[in-house]
mmCIF file of C-alpha atoms and ligand atoms in Angstrom:
data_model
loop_
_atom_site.group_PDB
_atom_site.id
_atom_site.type_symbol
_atom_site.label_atom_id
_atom_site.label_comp_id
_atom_site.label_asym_id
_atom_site.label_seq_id
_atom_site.Cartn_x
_atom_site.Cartn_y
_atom_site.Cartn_z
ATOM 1 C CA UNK A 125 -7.027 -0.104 -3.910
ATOM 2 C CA UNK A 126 -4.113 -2.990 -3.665
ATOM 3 C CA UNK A 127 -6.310 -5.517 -5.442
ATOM 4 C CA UNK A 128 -4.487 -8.136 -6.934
ATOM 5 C CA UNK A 129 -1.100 -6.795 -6.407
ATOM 6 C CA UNK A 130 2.184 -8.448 -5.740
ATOM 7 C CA UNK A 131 3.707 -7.681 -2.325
ATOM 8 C CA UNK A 132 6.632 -9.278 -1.357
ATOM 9 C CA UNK A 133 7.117 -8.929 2.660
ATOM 10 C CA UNK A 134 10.358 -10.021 4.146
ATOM 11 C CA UNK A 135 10.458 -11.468 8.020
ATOM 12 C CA UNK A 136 7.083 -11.909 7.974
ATOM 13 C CA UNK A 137 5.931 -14.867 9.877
ATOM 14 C CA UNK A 138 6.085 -12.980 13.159
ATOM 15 C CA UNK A 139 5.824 -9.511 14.348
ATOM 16 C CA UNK A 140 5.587 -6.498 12.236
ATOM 17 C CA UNK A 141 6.101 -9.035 8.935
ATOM 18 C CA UNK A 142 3.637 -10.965 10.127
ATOM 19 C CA UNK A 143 0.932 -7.606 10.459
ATOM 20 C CA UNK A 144 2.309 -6.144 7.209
ATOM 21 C CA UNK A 145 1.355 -9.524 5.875
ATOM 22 C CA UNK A 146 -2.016 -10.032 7.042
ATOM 23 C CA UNK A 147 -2.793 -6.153 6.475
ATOM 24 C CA UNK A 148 -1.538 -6.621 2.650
ATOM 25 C CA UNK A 149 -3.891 -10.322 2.352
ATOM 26 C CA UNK A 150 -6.380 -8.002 3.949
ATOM 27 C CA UNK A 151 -6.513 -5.346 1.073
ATOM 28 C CA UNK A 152 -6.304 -7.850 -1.553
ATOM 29 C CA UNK A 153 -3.095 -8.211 -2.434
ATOM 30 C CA UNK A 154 -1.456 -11.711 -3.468
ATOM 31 C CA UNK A 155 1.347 -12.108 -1.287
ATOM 32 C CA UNK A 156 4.678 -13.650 -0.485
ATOM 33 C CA UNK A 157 5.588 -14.518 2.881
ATOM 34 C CA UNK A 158 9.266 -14.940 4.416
ATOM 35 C CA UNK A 159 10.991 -15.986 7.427
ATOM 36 C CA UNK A 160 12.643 -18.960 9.632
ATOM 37 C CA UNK A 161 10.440 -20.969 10.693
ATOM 38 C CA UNK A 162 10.355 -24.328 12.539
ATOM 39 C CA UNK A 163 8.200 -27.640 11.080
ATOM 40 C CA UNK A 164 4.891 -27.002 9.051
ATOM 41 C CA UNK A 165 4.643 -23.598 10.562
ATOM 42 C CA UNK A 166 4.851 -21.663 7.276
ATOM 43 C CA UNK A 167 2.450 -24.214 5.545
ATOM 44 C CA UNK A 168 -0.209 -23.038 8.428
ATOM 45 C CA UNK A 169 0.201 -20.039 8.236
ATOM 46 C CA UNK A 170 -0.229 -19.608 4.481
ATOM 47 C CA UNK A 171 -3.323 -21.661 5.032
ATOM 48 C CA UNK A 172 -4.667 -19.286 7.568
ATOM 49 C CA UNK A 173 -3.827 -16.250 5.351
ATOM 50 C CA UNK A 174 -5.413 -17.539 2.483
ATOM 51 C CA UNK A 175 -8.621 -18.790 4.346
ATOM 52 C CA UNK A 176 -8.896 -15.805 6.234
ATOM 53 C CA UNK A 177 -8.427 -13.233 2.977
ATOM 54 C CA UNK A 178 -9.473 -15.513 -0.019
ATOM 55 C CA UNK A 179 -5.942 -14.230 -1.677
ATOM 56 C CA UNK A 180 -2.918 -16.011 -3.022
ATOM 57 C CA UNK A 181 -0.434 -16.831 -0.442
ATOM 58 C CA UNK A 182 3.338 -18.431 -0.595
ATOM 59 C CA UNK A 183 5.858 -19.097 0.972
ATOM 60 C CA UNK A 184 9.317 -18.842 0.559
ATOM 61 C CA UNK A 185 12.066 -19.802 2.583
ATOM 62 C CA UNK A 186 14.731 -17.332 1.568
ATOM 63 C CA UNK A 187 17.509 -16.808 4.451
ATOM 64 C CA UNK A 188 18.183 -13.523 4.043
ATOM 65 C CA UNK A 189 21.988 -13.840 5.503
ATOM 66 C CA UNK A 190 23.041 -15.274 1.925
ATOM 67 C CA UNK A 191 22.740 -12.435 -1.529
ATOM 68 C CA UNK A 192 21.704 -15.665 -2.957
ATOM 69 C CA UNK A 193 18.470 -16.341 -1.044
ATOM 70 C CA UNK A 194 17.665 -12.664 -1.946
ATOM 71 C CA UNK A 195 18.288 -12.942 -5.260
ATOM 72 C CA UNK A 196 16.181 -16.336 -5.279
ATOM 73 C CA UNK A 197 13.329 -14.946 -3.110
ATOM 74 C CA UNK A 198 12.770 -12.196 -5.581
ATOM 75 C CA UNK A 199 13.246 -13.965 -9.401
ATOM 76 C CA UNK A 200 10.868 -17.623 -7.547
ATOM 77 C CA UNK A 201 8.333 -14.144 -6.597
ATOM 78 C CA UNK A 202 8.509 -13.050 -10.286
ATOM 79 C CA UNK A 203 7.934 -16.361 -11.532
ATOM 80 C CA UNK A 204 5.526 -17.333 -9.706
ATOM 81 C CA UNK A 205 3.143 -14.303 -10.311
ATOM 82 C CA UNK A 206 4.512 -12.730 -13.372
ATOM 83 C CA UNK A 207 5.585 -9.288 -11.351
ATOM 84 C CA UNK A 208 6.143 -7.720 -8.132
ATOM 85 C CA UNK A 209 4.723 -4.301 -7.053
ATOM 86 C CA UNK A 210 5.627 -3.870 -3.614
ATOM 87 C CA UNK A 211 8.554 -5.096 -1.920
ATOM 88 C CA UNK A 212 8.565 -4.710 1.690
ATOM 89 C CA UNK A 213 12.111 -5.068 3.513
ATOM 90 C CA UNK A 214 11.165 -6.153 7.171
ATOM 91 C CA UNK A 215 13.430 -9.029 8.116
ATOM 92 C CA UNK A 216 15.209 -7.713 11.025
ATOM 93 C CA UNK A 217 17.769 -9.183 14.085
ATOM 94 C CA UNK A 218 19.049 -7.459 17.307
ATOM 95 C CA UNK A 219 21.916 -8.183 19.620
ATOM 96 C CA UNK A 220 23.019 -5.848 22.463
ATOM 97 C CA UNK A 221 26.507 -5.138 24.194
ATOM 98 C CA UNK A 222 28.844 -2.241 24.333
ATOM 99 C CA UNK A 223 30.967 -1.381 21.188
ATOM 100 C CA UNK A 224 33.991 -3.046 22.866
ATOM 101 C CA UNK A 225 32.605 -6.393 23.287
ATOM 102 C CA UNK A 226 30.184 -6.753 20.461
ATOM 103 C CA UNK A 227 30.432 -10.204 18.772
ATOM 104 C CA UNK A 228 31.919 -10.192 15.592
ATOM 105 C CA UNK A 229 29.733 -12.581 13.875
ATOM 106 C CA UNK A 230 26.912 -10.777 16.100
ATOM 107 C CA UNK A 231 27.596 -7.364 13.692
ATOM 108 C CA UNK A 232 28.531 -9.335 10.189
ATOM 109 C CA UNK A 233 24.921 -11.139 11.141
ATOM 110 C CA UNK A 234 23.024 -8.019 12.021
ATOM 111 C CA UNK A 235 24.188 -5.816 9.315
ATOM 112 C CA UNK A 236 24.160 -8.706 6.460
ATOM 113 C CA UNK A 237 20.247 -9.574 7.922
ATOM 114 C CA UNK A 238 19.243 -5.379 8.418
ATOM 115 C CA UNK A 239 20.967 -3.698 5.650
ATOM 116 C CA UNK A 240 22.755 -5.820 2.749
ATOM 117 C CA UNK A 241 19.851 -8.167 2.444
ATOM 118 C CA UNK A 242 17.212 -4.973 1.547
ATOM 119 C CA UNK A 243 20.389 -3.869 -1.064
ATOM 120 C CA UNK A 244 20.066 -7.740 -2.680
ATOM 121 C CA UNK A 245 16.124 -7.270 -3.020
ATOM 122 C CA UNK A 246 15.969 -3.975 -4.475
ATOM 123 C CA UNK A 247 18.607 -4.379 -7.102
ATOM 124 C CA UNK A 248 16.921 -7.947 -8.113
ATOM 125 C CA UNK A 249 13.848 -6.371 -7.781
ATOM 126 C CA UNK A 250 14.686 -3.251 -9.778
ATOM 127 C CA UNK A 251 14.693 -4.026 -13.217
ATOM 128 C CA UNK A 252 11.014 -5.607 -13.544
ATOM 129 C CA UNK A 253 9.744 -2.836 -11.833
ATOM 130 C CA UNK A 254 11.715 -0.264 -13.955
ATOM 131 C CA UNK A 255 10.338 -2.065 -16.940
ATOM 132 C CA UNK A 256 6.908 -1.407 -16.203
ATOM 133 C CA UNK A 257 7.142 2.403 -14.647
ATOM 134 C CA UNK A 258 5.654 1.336 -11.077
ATOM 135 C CA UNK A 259 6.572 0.235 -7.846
ATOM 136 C CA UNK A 260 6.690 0.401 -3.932
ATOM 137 C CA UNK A 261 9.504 -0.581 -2.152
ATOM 138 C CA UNK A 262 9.708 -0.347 1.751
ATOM 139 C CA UNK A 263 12.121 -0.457 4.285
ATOM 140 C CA UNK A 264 10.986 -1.004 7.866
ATOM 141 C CA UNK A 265 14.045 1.042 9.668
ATOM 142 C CA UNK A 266 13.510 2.121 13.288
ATOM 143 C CA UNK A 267 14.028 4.967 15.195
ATOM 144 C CA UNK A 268 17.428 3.714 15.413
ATOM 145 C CA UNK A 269 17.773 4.759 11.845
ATOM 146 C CA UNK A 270 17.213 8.663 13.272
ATOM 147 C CA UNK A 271 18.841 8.469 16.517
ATOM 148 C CA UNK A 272 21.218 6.385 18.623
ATOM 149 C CA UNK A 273 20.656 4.194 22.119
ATOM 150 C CA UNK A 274 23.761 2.878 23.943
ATOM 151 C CA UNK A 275 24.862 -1.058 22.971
ATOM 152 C CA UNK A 276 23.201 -0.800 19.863
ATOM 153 C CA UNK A 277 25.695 -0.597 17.734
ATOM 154 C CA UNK A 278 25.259 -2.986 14.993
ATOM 155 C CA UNK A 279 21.694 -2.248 14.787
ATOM 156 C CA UNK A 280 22.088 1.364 14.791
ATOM 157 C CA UNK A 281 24.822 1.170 11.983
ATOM 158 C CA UNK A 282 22.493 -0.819 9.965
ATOM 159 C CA UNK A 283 19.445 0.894 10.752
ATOM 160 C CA UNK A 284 20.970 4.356 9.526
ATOM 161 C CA UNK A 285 22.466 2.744 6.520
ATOM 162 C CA UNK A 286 18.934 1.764 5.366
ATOM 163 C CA UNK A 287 17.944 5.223 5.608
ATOM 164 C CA UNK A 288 20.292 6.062 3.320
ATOM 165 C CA UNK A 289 19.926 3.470 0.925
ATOM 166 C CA UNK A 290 16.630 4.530 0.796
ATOM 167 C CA UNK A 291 17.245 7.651 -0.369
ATOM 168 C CA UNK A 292 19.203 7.034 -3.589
ATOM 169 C CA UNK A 293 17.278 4.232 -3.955
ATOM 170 C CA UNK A 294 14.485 7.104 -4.000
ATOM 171 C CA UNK A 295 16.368 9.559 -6.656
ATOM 172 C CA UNK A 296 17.221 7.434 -8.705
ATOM 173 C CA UNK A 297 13.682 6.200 -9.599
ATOM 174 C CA UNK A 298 11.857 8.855 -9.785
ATOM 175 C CA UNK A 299 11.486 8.845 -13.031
ATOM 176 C CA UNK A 300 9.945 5.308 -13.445
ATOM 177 C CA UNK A 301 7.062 6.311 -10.857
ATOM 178 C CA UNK A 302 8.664 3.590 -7.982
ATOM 179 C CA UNK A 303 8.770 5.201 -4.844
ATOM 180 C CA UNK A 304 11.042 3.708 -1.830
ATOM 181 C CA UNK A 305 10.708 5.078 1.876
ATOM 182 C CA UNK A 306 11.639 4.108 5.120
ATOM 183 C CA UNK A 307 9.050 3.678 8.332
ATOM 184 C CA UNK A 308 10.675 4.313 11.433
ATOM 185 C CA UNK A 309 8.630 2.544 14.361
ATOM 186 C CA UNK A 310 9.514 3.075 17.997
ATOM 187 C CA UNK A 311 9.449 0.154 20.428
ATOM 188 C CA UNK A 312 6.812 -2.616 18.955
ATOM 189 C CA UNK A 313 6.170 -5.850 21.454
ATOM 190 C CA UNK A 314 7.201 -8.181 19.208
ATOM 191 C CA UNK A 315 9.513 -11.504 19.854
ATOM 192 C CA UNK A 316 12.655 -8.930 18.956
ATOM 193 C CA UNK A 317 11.845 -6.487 21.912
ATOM 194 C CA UNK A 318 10.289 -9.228 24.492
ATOM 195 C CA UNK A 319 13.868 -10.868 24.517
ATOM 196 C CA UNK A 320 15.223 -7.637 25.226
ATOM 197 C CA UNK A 321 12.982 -7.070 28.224
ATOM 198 C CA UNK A 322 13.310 -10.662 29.413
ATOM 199 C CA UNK A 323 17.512 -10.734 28.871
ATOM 200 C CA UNK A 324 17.600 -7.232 30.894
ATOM 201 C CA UNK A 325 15.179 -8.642 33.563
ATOM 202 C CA UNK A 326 17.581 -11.345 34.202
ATOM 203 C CA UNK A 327 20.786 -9.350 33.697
ATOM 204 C CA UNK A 328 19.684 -6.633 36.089
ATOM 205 C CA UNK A 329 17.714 -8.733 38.369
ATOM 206 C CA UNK A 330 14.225 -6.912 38.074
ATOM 207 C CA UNK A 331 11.040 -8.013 37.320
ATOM 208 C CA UNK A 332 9.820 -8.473 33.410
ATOM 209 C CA UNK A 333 7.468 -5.090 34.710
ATOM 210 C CA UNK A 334 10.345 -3.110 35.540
ATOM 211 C CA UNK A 335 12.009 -4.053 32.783
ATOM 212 C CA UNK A 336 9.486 -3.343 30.265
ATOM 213 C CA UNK A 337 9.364 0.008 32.113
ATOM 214 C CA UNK A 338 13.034 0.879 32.019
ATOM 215 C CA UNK A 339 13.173 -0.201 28.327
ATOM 216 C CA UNK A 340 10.376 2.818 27.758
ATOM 217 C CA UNK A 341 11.471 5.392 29.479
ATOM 218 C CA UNK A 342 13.108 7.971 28.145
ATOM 219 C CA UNK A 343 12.259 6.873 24.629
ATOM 220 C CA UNK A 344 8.541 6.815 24.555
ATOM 221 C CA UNK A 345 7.415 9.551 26.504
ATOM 222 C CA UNK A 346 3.713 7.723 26.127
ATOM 223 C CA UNK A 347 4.737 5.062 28.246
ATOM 224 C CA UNK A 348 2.815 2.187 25.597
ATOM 225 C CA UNK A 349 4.056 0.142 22.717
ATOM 226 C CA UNK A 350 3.681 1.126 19.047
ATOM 227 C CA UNK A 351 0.961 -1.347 17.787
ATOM 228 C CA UNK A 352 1.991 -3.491 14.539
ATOM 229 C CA UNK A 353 -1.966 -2.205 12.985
ATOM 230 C CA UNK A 354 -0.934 1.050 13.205
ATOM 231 C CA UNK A 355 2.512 0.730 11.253
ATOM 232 C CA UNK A 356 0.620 -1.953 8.459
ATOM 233 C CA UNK A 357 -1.464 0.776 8.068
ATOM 234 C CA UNK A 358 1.210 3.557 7.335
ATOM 235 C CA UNK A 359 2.566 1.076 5.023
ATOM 236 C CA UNK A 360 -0.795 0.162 3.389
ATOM 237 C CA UNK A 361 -0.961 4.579 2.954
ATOM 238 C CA UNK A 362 2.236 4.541 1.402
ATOM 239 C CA UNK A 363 1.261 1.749 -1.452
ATOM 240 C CA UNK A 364 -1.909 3.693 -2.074
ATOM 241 C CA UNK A 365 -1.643 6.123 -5.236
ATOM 242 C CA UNK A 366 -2.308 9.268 -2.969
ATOM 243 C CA UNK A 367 1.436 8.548 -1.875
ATOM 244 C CA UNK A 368 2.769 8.704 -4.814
ATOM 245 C CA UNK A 369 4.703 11.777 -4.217
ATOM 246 C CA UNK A 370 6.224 10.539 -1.452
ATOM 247 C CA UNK A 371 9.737 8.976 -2.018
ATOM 248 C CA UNK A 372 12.905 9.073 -0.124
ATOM 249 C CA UNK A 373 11.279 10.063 3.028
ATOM 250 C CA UNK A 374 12.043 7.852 6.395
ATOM 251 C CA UNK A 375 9.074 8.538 8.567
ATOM 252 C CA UNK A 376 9.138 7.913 12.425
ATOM 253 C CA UNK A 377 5.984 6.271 14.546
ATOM 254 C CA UNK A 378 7.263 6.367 17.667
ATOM 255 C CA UNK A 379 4.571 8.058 20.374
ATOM 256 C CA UNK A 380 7.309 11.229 20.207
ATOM 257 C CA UNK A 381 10.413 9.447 20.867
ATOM 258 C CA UNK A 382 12.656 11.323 18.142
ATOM 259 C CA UNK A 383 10.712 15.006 18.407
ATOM 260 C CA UNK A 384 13.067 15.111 22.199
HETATM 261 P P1 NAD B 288 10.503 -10.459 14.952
HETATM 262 O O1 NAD B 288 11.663 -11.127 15.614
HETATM 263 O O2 NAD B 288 9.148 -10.616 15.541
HETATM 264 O O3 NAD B 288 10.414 -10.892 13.415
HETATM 265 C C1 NAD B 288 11.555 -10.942 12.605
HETATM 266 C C2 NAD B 288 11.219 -11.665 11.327
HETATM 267 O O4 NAD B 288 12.426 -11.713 10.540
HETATM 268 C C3 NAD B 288 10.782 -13.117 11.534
HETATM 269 O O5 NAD B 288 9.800 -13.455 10.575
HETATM 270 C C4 NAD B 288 12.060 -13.899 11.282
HETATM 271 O O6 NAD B 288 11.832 -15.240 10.853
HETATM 272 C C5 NAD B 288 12.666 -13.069 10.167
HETATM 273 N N1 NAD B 288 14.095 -13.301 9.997
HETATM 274 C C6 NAD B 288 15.092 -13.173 10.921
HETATM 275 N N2 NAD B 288 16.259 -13.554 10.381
HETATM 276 C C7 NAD B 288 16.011 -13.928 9.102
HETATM 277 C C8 NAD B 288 16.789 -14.432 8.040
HETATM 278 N N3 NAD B 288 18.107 -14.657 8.179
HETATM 279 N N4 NAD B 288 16.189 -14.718 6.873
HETATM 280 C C9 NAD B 288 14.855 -14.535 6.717
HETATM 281 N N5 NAD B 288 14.051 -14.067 7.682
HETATM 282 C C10 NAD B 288 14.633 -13.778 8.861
HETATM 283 O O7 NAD B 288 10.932 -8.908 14.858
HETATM 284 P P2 NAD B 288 10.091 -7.557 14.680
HETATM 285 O O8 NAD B 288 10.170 -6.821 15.950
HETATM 286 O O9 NAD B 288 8.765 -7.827 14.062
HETATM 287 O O10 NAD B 288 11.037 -6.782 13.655
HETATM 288 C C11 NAD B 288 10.735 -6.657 12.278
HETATM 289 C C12 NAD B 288 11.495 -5.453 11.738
HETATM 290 O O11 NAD B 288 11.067 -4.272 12.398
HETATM 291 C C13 NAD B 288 13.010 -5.536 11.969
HETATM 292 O O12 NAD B 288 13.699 -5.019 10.858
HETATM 293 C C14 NAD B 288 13.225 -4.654 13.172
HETATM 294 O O13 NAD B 288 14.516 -4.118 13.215
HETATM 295 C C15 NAD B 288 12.179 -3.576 12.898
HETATM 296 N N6 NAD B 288 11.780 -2.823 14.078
HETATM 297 C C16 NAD B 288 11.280 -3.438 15.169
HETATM 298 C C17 NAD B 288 10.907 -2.681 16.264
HETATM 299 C C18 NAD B 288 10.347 -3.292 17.509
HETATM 300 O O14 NAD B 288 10.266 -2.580 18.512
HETATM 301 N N7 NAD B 288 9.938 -4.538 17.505
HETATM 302 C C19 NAD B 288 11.057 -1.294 16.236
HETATM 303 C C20 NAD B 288 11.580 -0.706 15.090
HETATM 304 C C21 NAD B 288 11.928 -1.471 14.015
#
């Protein structure tokens, strides 16, 4: 169904970037990949990606702090491959501490990395996709983009302001066919979460167990991890043309966290 078309996948050489991407390859579309890396990791695994799914793969090094890189990521993407279909907004950071001591260049970080750079994207990314009457833009939120957890606050603010963005971003395409939603995934074991687990096993003197336990409960009343297959998959759905109705939604998987 996504044969041959252009997805552009922020934060993807790790995590849920990194499934989005190989679940896009998988489906046949020709893909740009994202992220900071360290040494010839990138070149590896565009090599893997393109083995592995016989589909054009490429890098781009973008840093997603600077509206330049943005800008850049998205006009190299369009002339490279002539057009982009689906732009996928993944890149994501985390820091946690109460309100009171957050670091300042913690929160410009987080909310430059979560929320401004998906703003840069789409408005680069607008105007081709305009032109032609079609287009998919996603924004992996969170559950944090629903609800609130203590020493979140950064992530929270941006998390909810990507919802929103989402919406007008929604309205005021409809009328050129591009949808844009939000997927809101509950606690994923990715590197983002493990450092939370392993920082909280140290700072409360626990084991990794506990810690992994503590970090569930009360959230995810099914006690597991939300896989990274399952949310490439919601994203594949929403790419497909029997989604095409759906636009300025911001839909949770999360095992039940946000129905409490
Ligand atoms: P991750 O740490 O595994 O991956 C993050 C990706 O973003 C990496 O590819 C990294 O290189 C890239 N990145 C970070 N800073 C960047 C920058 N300045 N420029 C370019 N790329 C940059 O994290 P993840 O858990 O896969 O998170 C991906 C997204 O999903 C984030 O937006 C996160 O908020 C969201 N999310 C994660 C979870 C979870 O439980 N893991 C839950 C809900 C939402």
């Amino acid at each position: 169904m996504l044969r041959d078309q252009i997805a552009v996948i922020t934060g993807s050489t790790s995590g849920i970037g990194l499934g989005l991407a190989e679940a896009f390859a998988a489906a046949g579309c020709r893909v740009v990949v994202n992220g900071i890396v360290a040494g010839n990791e990138a070149e590896e695994l565009v090599r893997r990606l393109q083995l592995q799914h016989q589909t054009e793969v490429i890098y781009h090094p973008a840093n997603l702090a600077d509206p330049e890189h943005c800008a850049a990521l998205i006009r190299d993407a369009e002339a490279h491959f002539g057009a982009i279909d689906i732009l996928i907004n993944n890149a994501g950071i985390q820091h946690v501490a109460p309100v009171e001591q957050f670091p300042v260049d913690r929160w410009n970080s987080i909310l430059a990395i979560n929320l401004s750079a998906a703003f840069h994207t789409i408005r680069v990314a607008l105007p081709g996709m305009q032109r032609r009457n079609r287009g998919r833009i996603l924004n992996i939120a969170s559950v944090h983009g629903l609800v609130a957890s203590v020493h979140k606050g950064a992530y929270v603010a941006a998390k909810h302001g990507i919802v929103g963005l989402t919406k007008v971003v929604a309205l005021e395409n409809i009328a050129h066919g591009i949808t844009c939603n939000a997927i809101c995934p509950g606690y994923v074991l990715t590197p983002l979460v493990q450092k939370q687990i392993d920082d909280s096993a140290v700072s409360d003197g626990i084991s990794k167990e506990e810690a992994n336990r503590k970090l569930l409960e009360g959230k995810q009343p099914s006690g597991r991890f939300i896989s990274v297959e399952d949310i490439a998959a919601l994203a594949i759905f929403l790419c497909s043309p029997a989604a095409s109705s759906i636009t300025g939604t911001s839909l949770p998987i999360d095992d039940g966290w946000t129905a409490q």
